[in-house]
PDB file of C-alpha atoms in Angstrom:
ATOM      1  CA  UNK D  54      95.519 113.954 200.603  1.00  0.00           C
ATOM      2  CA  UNK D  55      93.147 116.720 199.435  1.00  0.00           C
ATOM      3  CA  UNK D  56      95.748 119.488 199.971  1.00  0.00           C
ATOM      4  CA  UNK D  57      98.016 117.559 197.517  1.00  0.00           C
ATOM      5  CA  UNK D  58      95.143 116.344 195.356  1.00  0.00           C
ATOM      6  CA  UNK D  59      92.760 119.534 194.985  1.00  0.00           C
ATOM      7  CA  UNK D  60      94.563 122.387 196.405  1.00  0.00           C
ATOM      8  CA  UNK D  61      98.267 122.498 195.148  1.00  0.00           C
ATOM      9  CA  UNK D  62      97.829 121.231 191.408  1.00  0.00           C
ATOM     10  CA  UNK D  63      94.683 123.985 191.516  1.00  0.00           C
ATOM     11  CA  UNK D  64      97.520 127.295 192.736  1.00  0.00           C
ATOM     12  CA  UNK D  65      99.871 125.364 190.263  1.00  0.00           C
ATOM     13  CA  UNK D  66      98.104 126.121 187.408  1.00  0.00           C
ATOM     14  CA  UNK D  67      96.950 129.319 188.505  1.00  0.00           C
ATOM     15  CA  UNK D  68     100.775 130.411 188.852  1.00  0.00           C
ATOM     16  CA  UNK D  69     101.159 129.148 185.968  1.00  0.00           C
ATOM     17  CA  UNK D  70      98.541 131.035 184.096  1.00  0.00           C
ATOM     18  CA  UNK D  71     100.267 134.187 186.131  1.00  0.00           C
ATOM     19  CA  UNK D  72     103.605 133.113 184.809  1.00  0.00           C
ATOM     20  CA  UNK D  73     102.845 132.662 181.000  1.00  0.00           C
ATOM     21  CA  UNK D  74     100.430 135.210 180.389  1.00  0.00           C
ATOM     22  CA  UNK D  75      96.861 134.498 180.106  1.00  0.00           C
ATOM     23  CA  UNK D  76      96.830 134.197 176.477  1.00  0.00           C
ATOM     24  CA  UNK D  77      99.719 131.753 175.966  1.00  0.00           C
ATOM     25  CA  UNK D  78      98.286 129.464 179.006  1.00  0.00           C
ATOM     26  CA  UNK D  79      94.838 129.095 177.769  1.00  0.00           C
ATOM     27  CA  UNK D  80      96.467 128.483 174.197  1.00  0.00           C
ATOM     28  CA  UNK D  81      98.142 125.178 175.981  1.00  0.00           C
ATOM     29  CA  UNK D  82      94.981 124.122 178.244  1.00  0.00           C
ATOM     30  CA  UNK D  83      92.829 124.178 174.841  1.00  0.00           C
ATOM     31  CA  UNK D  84      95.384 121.963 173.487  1.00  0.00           C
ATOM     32  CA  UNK D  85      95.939 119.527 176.004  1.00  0.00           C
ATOM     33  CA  UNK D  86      91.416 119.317 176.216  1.00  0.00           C
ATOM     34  CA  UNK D  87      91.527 118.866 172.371  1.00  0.00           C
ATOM     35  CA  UNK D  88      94.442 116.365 172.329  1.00  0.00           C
ATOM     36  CA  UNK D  89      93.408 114.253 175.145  1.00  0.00           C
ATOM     37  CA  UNK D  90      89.184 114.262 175.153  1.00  0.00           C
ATOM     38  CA  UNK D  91      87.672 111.360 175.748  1.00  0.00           C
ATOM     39  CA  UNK D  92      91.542 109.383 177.060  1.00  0.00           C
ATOM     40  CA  UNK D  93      93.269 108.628 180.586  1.00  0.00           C
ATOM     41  CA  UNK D  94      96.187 111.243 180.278  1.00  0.00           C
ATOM     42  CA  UNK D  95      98.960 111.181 182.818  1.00  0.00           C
ATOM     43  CA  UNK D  96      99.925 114.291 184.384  1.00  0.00           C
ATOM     44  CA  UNK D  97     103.656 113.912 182.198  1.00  0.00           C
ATOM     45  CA  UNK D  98     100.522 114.384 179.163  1.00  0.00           C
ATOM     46  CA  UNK D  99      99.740 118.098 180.820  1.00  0.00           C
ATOM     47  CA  UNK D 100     103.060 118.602 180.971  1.00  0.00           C
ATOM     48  CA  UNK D 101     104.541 117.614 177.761  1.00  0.00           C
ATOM     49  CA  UNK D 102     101.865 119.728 176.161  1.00  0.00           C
ATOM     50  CA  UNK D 103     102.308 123.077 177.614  1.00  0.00           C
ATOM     51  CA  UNK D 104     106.366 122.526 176.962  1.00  0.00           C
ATOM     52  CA  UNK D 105     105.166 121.734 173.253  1.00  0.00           C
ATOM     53  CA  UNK D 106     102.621 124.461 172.740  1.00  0.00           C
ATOM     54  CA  UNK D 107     104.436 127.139 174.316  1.00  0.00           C
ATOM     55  CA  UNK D 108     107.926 126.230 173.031  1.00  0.00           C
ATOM     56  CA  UNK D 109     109.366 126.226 176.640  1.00  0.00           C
ATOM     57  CA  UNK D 110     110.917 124.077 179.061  1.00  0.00           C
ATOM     58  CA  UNK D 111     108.791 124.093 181.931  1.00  0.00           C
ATOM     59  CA  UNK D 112     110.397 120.930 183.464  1.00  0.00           C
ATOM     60  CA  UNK D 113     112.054 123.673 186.431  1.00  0.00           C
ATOM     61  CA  UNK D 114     108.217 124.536 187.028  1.00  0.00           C
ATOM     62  CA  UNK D 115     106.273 120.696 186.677  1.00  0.00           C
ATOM     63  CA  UNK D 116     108.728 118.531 189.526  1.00  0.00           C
ATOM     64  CA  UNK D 117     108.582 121.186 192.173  1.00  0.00           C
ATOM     65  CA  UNK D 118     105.230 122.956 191.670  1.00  0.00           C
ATOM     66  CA  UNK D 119     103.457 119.052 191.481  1.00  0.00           C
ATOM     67  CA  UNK D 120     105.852 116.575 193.156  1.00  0.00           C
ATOM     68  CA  UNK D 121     107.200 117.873 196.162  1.00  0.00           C
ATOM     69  CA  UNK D 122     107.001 119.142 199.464  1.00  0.00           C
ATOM     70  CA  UNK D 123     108.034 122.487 199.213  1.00  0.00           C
ATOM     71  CA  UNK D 124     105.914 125.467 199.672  1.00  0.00           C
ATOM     72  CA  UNK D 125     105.935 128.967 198.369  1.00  0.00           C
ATOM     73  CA  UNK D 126     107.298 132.195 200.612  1.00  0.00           C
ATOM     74  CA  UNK D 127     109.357 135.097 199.621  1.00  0.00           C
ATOM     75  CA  UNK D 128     110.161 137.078 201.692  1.00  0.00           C
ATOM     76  CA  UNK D 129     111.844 140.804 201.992  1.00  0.00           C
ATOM     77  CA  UNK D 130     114.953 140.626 203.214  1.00  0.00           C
ATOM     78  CA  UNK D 131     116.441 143.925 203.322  1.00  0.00           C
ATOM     79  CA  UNK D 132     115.630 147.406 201.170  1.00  0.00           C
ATOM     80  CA  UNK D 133     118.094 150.299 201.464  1.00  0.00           C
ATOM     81  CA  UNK D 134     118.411 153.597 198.840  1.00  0.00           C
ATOM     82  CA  UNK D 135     121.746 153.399 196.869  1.00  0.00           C
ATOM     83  CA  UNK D 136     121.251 157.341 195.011  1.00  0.00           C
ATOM     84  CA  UNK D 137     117.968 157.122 192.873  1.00  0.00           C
ATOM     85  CA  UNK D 138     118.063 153.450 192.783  1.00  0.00           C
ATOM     86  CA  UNK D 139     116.002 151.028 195.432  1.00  0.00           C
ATOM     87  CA  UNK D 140     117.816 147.925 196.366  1.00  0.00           C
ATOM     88  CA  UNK D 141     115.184 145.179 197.835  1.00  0.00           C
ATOM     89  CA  UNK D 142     117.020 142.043 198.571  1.00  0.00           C
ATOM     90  CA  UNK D 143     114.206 138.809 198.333  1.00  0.00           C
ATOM     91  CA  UNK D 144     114.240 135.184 200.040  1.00  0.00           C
ATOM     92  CA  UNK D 145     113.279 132.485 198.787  1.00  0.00           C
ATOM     93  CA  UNK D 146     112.545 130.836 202.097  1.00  0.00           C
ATOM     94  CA  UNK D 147     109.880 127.696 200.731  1.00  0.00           C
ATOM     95  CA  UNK D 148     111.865 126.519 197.962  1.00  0.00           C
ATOM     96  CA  UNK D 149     109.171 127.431 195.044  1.00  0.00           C
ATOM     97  CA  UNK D 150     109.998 129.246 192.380  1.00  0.00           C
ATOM     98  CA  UNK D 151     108.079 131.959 190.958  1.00  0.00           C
ATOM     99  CA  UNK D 152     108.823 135.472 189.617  1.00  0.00           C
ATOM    100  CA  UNK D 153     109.495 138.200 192.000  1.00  0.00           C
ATOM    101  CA  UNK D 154     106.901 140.988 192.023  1.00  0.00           C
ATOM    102  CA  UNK D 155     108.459 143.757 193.853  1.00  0.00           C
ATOM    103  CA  UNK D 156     105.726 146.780 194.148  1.00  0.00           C
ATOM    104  CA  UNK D 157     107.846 150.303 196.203  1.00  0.00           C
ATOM    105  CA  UNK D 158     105.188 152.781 197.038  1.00  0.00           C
ATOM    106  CA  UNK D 159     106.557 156.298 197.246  1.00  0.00           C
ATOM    107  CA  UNK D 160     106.254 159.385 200.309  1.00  0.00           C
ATOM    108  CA  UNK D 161     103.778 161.009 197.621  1.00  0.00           C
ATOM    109  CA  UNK D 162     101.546 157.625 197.459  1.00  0.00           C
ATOM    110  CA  UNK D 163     102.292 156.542 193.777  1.00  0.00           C
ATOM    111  CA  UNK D 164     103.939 153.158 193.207  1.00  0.00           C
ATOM    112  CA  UNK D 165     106.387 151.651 191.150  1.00  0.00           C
ATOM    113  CA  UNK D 166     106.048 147.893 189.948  1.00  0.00           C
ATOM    114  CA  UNK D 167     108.626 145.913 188.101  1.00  0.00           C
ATOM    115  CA  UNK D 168     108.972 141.878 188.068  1.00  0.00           C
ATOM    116  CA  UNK D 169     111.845 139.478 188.118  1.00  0.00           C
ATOM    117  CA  UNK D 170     111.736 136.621 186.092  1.00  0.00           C
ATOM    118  CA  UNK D 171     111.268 132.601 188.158  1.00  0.00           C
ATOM    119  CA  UNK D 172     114.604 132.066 185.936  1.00  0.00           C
ATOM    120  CA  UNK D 173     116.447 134.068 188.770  1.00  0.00           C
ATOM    121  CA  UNK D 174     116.143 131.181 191.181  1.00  0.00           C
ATOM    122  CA  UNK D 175     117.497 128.758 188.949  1.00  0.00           C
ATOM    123  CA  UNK D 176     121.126 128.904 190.478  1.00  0.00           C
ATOM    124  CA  UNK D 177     119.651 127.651 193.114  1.00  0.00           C
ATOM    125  CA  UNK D 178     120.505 131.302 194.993  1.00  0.00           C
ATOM    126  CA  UNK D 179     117.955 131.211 198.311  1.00  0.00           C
ATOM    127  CA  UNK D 180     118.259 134.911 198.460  1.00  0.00           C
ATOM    128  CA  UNK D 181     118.631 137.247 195.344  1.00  0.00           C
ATOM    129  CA  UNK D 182     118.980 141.764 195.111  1.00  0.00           C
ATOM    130  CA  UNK D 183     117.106 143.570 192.614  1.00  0.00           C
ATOM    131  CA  UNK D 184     117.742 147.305 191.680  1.00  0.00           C
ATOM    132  CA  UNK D 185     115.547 149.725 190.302  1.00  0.00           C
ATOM    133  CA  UNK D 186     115.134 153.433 190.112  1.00  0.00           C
ATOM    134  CA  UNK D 187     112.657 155.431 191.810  1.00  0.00           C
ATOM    135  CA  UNK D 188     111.793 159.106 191.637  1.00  0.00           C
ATOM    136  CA  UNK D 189     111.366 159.486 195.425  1.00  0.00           C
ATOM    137  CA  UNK D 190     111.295 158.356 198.916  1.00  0.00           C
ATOM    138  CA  UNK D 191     109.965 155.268 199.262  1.00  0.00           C
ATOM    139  CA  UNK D 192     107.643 154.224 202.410  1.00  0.00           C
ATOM    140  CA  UNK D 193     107.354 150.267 201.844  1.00  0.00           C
ATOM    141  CA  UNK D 194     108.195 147.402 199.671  1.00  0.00           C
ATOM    142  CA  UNK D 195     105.665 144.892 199.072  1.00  0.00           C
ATOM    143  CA  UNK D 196     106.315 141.375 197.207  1.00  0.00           C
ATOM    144  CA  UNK D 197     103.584 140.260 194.989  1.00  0.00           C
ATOM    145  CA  UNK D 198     101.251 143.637 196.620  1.00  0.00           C
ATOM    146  CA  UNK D 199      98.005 141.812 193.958  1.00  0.00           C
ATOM    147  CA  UNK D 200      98.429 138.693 196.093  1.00  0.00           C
ATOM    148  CA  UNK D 201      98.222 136.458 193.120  1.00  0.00           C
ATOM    149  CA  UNK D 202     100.627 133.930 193.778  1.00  0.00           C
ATOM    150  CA  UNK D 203      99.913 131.638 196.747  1.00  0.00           C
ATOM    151  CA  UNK D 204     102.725 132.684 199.276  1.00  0.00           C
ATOM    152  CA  UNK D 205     102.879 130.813 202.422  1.00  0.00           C
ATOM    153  CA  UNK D 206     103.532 133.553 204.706  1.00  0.00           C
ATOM    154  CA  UNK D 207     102.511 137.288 203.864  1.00  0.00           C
ATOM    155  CA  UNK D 208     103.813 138.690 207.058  1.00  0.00           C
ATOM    156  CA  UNK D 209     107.357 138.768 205.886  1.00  0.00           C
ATOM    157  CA  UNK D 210     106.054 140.112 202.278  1.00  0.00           C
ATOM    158  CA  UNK D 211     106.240 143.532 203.460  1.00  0.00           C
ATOM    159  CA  UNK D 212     109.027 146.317 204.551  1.00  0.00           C
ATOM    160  CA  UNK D 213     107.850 149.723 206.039  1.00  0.00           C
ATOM    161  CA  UNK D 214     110.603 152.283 206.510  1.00  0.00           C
ATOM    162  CA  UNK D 215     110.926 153.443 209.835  1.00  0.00           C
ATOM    163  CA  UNK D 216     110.414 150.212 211.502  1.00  0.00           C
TER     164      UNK D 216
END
């Protein structure tokens, strides 16, 4: 009960905040405080505010992220060099969906970050490739390298050439 009372709704909202930006997400909390002080809202309450204040549908984030079962864990799947472009192929192996921070770090020790929208998982695709350029060799691969979203298993989070 705890884990589903405390914990989840808790790295919910904290992916959320990492999802909408903190600006936009604390714009939504205040309003959801200042609509509901002092009243018994429902968790539907929460969620009909931040869809209103932030203008989005949310709905793919509130059923999964609060209602069910299913856990976050992407995972690296395969990385390969395709001329000066990186191809990292990503999991989705919980069910979760979040964005897709890919971090390469380069032969010369400099990094190069980009993100994939959650939207990418919406197709319901359980594994999905991402392309981006690099200007070198790259060493590893790490998904979400800032550790910010709460991924089930970090083991597979990682690719190291070589091995």
């Amino acid at each position: 009960y705890g884990v589903e009372a405390y914990s989840k709704p808790a790295s919910a909202l904290w992916a959320l905040r990492l999802i909408l930006g903190n600006d936009e997400f604390y714009r939504a909390y205040r309003t959801y405080i200042h609509r509901w002080a002092y009243r018994h809202p429902s968790p539907w309450d929460l969620f009909r505010t931040f869809n209103d204040v932030t203008k989005q549908n949310l709905d793919w984030f509130w059923q999964p992220w609060f209602f069910s079962r299913e856990w976050l864990d992407q995972a690296v799947t395969r990385v390969q060099h395709q001329g000066r472009d990186l191809v990292v192929m990503v999991e989705n192996k919980g069910g979760l969906y979040a964005p897709v921070d890919v971090t390469a770090t380069l032969a010369d020790g400099k990094t190069v970050s980009w993100r994939l929208p959650a939207s990418v998982w919406f197709g319901g695709a359980q594994t999905i490739t991402t392309r981006h350029a690099v200007p070198g060799t790259v060493t590893s691969v790490t998904l979400d390298a800032e550790q910010h979203f709460p991924d089930a298993d970090r083991t597979n989070n990682t690719w190291t050439a070589g091995r």
